[in-house]
mmCIF file of C-alpha atoms and ligand atoms in Angstrom:
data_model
loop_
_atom_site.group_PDB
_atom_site.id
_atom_site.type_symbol
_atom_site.label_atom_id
_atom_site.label_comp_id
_atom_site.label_asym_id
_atom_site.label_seq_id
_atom_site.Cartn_x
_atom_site.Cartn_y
_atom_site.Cartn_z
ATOM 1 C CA UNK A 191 0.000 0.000 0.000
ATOM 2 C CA UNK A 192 0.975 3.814 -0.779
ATOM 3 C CA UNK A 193 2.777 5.701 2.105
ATOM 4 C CA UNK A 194 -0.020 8.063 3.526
ATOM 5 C CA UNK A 195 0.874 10.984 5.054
ATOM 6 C CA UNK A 196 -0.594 13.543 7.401
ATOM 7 C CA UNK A 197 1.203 17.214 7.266
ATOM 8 C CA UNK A 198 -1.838 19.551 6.525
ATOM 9 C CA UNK A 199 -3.028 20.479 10.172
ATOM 10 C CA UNK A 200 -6.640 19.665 9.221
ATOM 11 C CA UNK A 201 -8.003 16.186 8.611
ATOM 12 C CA UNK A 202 -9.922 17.084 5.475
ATOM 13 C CA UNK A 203 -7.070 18.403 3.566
ATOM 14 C CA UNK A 204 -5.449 15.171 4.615
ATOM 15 C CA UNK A 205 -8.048 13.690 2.864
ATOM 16 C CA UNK A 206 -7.675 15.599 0.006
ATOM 17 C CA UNK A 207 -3.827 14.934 -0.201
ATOM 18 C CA UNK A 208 -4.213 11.576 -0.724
ATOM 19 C CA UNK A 209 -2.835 11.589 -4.188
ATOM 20 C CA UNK A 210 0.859 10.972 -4.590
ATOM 21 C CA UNK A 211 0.556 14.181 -6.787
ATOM 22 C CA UNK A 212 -2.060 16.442 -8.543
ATOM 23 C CA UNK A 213 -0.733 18.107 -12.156
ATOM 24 C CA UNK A 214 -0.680 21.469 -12.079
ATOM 25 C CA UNK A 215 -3.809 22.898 -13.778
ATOM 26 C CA UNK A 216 -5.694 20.183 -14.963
ATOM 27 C CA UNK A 217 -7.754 17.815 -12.606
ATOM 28 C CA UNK A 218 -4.988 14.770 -12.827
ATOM 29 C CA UNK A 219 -4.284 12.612 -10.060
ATOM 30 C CA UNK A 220 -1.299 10.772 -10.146
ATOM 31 C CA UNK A 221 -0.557 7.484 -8.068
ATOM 32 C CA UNK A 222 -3.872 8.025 -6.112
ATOM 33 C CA UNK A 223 -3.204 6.282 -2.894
ATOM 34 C CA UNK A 224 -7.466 5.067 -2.090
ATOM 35 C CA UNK A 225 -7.717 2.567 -4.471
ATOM 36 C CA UNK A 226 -9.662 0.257 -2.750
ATOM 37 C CA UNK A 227 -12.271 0.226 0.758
ATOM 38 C CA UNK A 228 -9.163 -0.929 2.279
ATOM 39 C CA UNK A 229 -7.003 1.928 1.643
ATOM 40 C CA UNK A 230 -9.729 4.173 2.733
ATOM 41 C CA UNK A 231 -10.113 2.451 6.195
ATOM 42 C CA UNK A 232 -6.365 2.247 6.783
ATOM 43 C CA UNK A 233 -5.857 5.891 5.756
ATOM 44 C CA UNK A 234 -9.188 6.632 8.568
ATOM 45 C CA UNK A 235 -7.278 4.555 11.192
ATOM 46 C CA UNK A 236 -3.711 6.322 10.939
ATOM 47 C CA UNK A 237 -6.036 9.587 10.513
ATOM 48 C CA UNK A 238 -6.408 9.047 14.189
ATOM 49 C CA UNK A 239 -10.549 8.838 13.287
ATOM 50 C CA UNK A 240 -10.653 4.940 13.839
ATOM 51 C CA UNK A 241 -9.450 2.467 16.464
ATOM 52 C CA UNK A 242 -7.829 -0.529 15.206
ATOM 53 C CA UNK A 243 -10.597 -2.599 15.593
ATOM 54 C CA UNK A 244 -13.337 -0.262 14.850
ATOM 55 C CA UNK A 245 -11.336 -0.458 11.044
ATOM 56 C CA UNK A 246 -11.210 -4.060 11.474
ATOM 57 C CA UNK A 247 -15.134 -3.698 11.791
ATOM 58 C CA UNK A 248 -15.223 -1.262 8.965
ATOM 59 C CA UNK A 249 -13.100 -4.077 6.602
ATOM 60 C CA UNK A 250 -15.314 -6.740 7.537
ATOM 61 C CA UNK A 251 -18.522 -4.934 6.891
ATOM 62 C CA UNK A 252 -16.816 -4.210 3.471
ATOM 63 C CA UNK A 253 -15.978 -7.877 2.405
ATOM 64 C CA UNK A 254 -19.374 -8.726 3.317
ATOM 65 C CA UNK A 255 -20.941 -5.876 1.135
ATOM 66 C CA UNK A 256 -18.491 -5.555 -1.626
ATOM 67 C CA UNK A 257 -20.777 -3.715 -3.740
ATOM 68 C CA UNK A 258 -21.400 -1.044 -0.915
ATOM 69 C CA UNK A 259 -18.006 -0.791 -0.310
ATOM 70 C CA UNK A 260 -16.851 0.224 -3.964
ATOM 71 C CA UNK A 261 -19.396 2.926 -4.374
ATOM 72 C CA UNK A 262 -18.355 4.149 -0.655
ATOM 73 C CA UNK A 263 -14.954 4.527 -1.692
ATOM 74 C CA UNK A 264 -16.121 6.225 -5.305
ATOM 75 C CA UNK A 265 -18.622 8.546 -3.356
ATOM 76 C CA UNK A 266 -15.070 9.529 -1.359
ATOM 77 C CA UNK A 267 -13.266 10.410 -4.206
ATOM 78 C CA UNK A 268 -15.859 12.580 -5.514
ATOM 79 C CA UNK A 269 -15.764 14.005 -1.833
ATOM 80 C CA UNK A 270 -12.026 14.469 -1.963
ATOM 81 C CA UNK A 271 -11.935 15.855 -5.437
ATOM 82 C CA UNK A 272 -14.648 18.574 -4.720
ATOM 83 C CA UNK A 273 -12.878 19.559 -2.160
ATOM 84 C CA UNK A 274 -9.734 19.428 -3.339
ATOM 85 C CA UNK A 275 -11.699 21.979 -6.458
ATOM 86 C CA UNK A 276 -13.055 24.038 -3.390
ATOM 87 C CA UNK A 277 -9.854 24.836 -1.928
ATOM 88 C CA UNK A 278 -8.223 25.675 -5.040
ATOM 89 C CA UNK A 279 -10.856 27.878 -5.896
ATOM 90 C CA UNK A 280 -10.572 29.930 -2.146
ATOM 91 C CA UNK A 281 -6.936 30.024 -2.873
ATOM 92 C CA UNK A 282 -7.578 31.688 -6.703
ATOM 93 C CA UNK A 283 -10.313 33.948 -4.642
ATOM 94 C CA UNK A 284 -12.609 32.719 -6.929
ATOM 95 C CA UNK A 285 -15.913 31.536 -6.144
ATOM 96 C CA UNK A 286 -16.081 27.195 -5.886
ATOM 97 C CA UNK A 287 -18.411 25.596 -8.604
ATOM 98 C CA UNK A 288 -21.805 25.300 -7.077
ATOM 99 C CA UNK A 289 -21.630 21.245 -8.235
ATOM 100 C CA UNK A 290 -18.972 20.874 -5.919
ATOM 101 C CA UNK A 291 -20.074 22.733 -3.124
ATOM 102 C CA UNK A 292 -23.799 20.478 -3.272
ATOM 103 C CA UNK A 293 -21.217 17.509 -3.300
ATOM 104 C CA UNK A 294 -20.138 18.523 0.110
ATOM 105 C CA UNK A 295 -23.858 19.265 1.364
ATOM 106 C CA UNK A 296 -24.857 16.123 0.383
ATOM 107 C CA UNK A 297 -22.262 14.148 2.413
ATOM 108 C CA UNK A 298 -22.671 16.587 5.891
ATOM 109 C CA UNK A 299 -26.779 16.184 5.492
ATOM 110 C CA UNK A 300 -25.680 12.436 5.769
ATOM 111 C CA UNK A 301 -23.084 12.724 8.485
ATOM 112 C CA UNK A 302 -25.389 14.697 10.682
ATOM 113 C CA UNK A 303 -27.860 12.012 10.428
ATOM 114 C CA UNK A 304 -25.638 10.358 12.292
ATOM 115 C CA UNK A 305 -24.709 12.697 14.868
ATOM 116 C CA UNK A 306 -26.088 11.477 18.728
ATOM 117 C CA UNK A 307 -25.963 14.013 21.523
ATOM 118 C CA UNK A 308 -24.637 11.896 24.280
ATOM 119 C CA UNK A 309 -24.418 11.844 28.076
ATOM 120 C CA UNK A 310 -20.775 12.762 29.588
ATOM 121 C CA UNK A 311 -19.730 12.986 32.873
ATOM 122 C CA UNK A 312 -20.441 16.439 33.303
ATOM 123 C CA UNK A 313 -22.795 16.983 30.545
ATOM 124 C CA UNK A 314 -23.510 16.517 27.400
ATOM 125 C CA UNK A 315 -21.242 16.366 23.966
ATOM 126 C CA UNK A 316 -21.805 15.195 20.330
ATOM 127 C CA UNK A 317 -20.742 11.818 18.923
ATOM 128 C CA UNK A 318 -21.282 9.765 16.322
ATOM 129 C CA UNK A 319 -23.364 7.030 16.032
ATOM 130 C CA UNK A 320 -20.610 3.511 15.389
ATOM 131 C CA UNK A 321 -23.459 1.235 16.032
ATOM 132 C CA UNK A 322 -23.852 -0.410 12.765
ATOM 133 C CA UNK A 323 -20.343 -0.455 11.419
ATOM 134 C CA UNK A 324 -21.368 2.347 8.557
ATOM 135 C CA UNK A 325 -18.897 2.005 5.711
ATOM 136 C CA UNK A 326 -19.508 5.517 4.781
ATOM 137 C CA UNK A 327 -18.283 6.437 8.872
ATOM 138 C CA UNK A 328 -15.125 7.952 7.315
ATOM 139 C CA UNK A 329 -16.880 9.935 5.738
ATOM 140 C CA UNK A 330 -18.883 11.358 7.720
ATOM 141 C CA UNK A 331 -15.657 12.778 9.670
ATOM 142 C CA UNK A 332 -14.411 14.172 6.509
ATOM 143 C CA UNK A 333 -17.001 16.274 5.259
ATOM 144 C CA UNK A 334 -17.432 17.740 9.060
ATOM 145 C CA UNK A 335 -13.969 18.576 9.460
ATOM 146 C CA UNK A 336 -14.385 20.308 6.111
ATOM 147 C CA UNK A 337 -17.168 22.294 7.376
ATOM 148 C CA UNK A 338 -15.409 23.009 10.181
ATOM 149 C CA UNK A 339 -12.501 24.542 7.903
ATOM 150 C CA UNK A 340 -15.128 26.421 5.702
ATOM 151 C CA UNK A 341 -16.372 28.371 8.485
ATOM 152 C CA UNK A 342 -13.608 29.357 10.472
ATOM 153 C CA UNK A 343 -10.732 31.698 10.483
ATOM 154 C CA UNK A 344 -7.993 28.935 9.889
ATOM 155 C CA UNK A 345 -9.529 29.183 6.243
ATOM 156 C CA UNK A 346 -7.316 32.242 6.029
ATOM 157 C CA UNK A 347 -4.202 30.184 6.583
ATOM 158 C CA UNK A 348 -5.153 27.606 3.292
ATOM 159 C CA UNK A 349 -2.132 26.893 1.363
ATOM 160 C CA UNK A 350 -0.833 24.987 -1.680
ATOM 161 C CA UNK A 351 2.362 23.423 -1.826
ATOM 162 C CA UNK A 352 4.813 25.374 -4.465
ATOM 163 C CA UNK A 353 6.589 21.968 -5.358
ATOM 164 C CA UNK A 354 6.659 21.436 -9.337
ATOM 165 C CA UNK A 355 4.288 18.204 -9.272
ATOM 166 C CA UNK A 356 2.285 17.970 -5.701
ATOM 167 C CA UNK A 357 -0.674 20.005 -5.810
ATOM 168 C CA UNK A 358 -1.070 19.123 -1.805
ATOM 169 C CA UNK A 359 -3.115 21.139 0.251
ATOM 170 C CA UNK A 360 -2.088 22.158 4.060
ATOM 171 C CA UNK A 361 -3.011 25.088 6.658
ATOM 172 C CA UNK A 362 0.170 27.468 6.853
ATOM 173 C CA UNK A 363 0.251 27.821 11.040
ATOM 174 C CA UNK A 364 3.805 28.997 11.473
ATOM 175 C CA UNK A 365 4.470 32.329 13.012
ATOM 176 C CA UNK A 366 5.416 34.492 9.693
ATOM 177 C CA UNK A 367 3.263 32.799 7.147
ATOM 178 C CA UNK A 368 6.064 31.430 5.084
ATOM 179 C CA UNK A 369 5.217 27.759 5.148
ATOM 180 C CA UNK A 370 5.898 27.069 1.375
ATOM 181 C CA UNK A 371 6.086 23.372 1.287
ATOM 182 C CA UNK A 372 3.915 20.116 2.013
ATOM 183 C CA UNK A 373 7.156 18.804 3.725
ATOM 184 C CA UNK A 374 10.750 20.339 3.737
ATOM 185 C CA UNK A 375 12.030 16.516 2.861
ATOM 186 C CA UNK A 376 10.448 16.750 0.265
ATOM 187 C CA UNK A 377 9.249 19.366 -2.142
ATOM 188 C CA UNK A 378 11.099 21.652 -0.097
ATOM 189 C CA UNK A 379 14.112 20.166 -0.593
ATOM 190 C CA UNK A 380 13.603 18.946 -4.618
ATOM 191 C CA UNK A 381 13.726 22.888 -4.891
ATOM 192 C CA UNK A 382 17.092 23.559 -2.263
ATOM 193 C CA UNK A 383 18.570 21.044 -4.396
ATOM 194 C CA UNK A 384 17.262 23.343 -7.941
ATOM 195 C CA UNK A 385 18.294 26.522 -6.563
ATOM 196 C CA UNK A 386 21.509 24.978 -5.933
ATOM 197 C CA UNK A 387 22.234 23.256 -9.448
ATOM 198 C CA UNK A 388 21.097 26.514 -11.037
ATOM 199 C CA UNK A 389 23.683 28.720 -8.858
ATOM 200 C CA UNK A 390 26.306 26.065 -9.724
ATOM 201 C CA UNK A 391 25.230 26.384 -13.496
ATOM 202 C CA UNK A 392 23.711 23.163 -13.812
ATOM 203 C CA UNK A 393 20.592 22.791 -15.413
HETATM 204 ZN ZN1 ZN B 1588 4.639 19.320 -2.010
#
C-alpha cells in the first residue's frame, strides 16, 4: 500500500492529499493512494478517526458488502476531489463551482444524520453514532472537518504546496506565514537542491 501521510493540520485536507501528486492545472491525479475500501479504512485509522478494531469492523462490513463498499470509496473520491476543487478555488479567490459545493452538502446532510448528543460525565457532547459499522463512517468525519474549515478563520491560513508536481493542500500555522512546502524533505528540498544546481550552473 501507498505511504499516507498527514502534514496539513486539518483532517480534510489530509483527505484531500491523498494523491501521490495532482498536475498542475488540470484535474490529474497521479498514483492516487485510495484505491480500494481498504485503503480508505487504513488511511481513517492512521487519521487518528478509527481504532484498530473499529477499522477491522469497517473491513469486515466491506468484504461482506463488496458492492457497498466500492461505491463508498467512489462517493469519497468525488468528496475528496470537490474539495480538493473548493480549496483551489478559495486560494484563486474565486468563487467554488456550485456542483462541488452540493457535493459537500450532500455528504454533511448524511453525516449529521448520524450525529447522537450523548451523556458525559459532566454533561452533554456530540458523537457519532458507530453502532452499525457504517462504511460511509469515514466519511462522515471528513465532510465535518471540512465544514469546520469552511467556516472558520484557519480558512485564512489555506495553502498549496509550491513543489513542481504535488498540488497538496495544508493550513500554513507557522508564526510568519512562510510555510511554502507540504514537507521540507520533500518538495522543499527537490527545490534547495534546484536553486543549488542553477547557482552552480547546472541545469
Ligand atoms: Zn509538495
Amino acid at each position: 500500500m501507498a505511504e499516507m501521510k498527514f502534514i496539513a493540520g486539518s483532517v480534510c485536507l489530509d483527505f484531500v492529499n491523498t494523491v501521490g501528486a495532482r498536475v498542475t492545472g488540470r484535474d490529474i491525479v497521479l498514483r492516487d493512494k485510495l484505491k480500494d475500501y481498504p485503503d480508505l479504512a487504513t488511511w481513517s485509522r492512521l487519521a487518528g478517526l478509527f481504532t484498530a478494531r473499529e477499522v477491522r469492523c469497517l473491513e469486515r462490513a466491506a468484504e461482506s458488502h463488496p458492492a457497498r463498499a466500492a461505491a463508498t470509496l467512489a462517493r469519497a473520491l468525488r468528496l475528496r476531489e470537490a474539495l480538493f476543487r473548493i480549496s483551489k478555488s478559495l486560494l484563486g479567490r474565486s468563487a467554488p463551482d456550485e456542483s462541488d459545493v452540493d457535493v459537500l452538502r450532500n455528504e454533511l446532510s448524511i453525516a449529521k444524520a448520524h450525529e447522537r448528543l450523548v451523556r458525559t460525565k459532566t454533561g452533554f457532547a456530540w458523537a457519532w453514532d458507530q453502532s452499525d459499522h457504517a462504511l460511509d463512517a469515514p466519511l462522515w468525519r471528513v465532510s465535518q472537518s471540512a465544514a469546520d474549515l469552511l467556516t472558520s478563520a484557519d480558512l485564512g491560513k489555506l495553502r498549496q504546496c509550491g513543489g513542481d508536481e504535488c498540488g497538496w493542500m495544508f493550513l500554513d500555522t507557522s508564526r510568519n506565514r512562510s510555510r511554502r512546502w507540504c514537507d521540507m524533505k520533500d518538495c522543499g528540498n527537490r527545490a534547495k537542491v534546484r536553486r543549488f544546481r542553477r547557482r552552480e550552473g547546472h541545469r
